[in-house]
Coordinates of C-alpha atoms in Angstrom, one line a residue:
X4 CA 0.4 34.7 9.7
X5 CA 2.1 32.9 7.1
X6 CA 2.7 34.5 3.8
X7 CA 1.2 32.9 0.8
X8 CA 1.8 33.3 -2.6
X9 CA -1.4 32.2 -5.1
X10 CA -1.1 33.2 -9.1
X11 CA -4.2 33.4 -11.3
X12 CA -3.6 32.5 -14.8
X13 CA -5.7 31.6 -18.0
X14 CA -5.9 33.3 -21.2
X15 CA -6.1 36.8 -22.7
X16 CA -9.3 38.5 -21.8
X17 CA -10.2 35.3 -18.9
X18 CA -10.5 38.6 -16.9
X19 CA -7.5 37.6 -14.0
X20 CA -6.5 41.3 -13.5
X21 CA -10.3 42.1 -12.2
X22 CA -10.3 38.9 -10.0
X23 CA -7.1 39.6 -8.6
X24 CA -8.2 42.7 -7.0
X25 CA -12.0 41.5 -5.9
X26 CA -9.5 39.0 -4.2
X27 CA -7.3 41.2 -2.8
X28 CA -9.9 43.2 -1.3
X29 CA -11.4 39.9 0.2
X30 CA -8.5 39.0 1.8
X31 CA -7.5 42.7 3.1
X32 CA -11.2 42.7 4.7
X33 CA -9.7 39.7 7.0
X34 CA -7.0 41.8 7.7
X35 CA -4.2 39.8 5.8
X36 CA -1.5 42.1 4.4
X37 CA -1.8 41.4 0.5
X38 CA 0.9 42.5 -2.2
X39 CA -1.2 42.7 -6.1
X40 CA 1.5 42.7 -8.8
X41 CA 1.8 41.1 -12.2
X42 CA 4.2 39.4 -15.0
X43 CA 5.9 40.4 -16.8
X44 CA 6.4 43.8 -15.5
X45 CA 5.9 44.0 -11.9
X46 CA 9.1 45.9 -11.1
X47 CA 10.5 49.0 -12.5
X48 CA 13.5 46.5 -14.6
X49 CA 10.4 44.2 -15.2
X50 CA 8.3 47.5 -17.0
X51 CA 10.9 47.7 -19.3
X52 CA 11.7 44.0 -20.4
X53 CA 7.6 44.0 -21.2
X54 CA 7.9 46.5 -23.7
X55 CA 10.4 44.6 -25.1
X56 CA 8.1 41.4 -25.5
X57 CA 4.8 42.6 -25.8
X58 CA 4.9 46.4 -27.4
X59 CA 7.4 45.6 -30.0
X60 CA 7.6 43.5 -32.9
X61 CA 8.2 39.7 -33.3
X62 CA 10.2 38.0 -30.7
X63 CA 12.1 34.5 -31.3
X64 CA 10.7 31.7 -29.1
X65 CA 13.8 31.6 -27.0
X66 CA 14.6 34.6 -26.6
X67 CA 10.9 35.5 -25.3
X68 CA 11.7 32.5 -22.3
X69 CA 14.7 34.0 -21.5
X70 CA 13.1 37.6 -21.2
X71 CA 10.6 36.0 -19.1
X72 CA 12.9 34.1 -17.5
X73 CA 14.9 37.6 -16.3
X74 CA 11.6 39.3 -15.5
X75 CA 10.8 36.7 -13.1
X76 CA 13.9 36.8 -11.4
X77 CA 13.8 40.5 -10.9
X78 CA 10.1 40.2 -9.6
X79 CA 10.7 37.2 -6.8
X80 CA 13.7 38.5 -5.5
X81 CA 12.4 42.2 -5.4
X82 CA 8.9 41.8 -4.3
X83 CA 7.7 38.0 -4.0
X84 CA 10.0 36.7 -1.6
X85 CA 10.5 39.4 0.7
X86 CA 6.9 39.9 1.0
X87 CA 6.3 36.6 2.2
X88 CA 9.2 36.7 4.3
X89 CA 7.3 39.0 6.2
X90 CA 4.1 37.4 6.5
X91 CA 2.1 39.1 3.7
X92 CA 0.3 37.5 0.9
X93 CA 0.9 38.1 -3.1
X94 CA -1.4 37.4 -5.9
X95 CA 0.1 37.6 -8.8
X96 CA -1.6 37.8 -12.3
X97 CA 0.3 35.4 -13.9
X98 CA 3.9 33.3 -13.6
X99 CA 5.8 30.1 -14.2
X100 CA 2.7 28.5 -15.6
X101 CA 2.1 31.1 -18.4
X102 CA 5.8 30.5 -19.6
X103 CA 4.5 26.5 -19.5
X104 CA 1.5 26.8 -21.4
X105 CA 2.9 30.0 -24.3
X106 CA 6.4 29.3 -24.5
X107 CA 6.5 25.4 -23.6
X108 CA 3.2 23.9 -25.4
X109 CA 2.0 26.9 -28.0
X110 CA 6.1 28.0 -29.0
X111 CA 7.1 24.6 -28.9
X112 CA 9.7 24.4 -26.9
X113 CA 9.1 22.2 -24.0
X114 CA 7.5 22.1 -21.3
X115 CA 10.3 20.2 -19.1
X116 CA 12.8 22.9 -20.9
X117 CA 11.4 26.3 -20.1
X118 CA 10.2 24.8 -16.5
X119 CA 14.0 24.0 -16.3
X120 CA 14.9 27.5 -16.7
X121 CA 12.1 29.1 -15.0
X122 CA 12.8 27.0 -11.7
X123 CA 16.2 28.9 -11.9
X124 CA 15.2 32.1 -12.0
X125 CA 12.8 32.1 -9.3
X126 CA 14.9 30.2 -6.5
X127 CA 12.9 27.2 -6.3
X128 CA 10.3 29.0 -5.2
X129 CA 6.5 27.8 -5.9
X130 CA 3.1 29.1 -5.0
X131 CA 0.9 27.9 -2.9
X132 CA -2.1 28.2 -5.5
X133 CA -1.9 28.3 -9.1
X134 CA -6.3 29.0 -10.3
X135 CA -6.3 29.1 -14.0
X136 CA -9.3 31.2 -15.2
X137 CA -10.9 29.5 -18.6
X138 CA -13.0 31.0 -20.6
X139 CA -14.6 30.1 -23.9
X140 CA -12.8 31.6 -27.2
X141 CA -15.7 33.7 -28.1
X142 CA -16.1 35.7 -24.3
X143 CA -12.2 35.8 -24.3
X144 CA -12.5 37.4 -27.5
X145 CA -15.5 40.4 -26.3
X146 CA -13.3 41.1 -23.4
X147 CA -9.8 41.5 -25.0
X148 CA -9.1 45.6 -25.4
X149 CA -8.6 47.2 -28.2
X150 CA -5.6 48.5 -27.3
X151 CA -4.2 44.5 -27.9
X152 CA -0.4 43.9 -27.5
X153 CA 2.0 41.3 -29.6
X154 CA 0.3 38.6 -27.7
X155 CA -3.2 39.6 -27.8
X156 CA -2.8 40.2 -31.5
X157 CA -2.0 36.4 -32.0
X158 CA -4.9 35.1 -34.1
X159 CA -8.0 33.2 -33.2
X160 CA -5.9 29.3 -33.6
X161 CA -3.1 30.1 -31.1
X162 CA -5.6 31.9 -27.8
X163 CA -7.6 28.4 -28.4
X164 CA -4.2 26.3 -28.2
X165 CA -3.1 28.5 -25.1
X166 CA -6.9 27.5 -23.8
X167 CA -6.4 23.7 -24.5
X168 CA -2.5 23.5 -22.5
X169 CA -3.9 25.8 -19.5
X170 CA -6.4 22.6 -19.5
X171 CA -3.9 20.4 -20.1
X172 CA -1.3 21.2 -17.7
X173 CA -3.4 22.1 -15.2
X174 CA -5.6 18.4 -15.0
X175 CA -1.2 17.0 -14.9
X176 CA 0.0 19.1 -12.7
X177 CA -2.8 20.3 -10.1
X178 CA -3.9 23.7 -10.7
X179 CA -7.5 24.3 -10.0
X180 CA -9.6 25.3 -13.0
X181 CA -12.5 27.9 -12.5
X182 CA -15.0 28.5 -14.8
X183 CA -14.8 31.7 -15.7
X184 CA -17.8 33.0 -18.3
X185 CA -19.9 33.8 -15.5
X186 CA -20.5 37.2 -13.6
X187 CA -17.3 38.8 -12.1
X188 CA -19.2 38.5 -8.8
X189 CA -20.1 34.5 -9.2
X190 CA -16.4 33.8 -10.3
X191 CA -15.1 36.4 -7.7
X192 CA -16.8 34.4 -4.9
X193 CA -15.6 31.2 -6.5
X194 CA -12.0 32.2 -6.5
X195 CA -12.1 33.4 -3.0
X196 CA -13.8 29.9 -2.3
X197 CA -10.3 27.9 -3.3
X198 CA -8.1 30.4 -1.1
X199 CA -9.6 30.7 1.6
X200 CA -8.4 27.2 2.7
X201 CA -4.9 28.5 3.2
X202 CA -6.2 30.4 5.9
X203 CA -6.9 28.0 8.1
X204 CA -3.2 25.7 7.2

């Protein structure tokens, strides 16, 4: 079979971690060989550039690209690529779209600009399905942890701007949208609704 790569995005608390492993477990129950990692942070080199952006304390706009930037290079050419090389599939909770939507539209750097240097550092390589989770600001807000880090401390005014460009980009650019207030399982089965196409290409 032919590996696939599909990334599930949205805000903090739109509950991607949880979907990504109802979806893994869907797509291990047809037998497909599925790799669940995550960004930043999905390698051991990626572990410690997170700490650096998200347990620490402010972080200039460009400099948190280019961190991004080198955690996504470690994490395609150590894990992403070579697991679709060999057929499996990866869902990843989150990539080159988050860097769009925080860095590009909330930061204010551009979106063209830090797509431009994310294209770099993954090779070119694209995935086959972006699914943005969105959530209203007030269920976002009941299921962020308490344990928040830099980004999850942001205030109230920059998780609804992240909201508005994940809506934004994804009506430009072709990333399905999935409502995602409803119960895991309703939103679990919706999710696994948009991938399972790519079993059948």
């Amino acid at each position: 079979m032919t590996g696939r790569f599909i990334v599930l995005e949205g805000g903090d608390g739109s509950g991607k971690s949880t979907l990504a492993k109802h979806l893994a477990t869907r797509l291990r129950a047809r037998g497909i060989e599925v790799i669940e990692t995550f960004e930043p942070g999905g390698t051991t080199l990626g572990s410690e550039i997170r700490g650096l952006l998200l347990d620490g304390s402010a972080v200039a706009p460009t400099t948190e690209t280019l961190l991004m930037a080198a955690d996504r290079a470690q994490h395609i050419s150590e894990i992403v690529r070579p697991a679709i090389d060999r057929g499996a599939w990866v869902v990843s909770d989150r990539h080159v779209p988050s860097s769009l939507v925080y860095q590009g539209v909330v930061r204010g750097l551009g979106v063209e600009e830090v797509e431009r240097i994310s294209t770099w550092a993954t090779g070119g390589l694209r995935p086959d399905l972006v699914v943005v989770i969105d959530v209203t600001d007030e269920v976002a807000e009941q299921r962020r942890s308490a344990g928040e880090d830099r980004m999850e401390r942001e205030g109230a005014e920059f998780h609804a701007r992240v909201r508005a460009a994940y809506r934004e980009l994804a009506a430009a650019r072709g990333w399905c949208v999935l409502d995602g207030d409803a119960s895991v399982e309703m939103v679990a089965t919706g999710l696994f609704a948009l991938v399972e196409p790519l079993m059948e290409s």
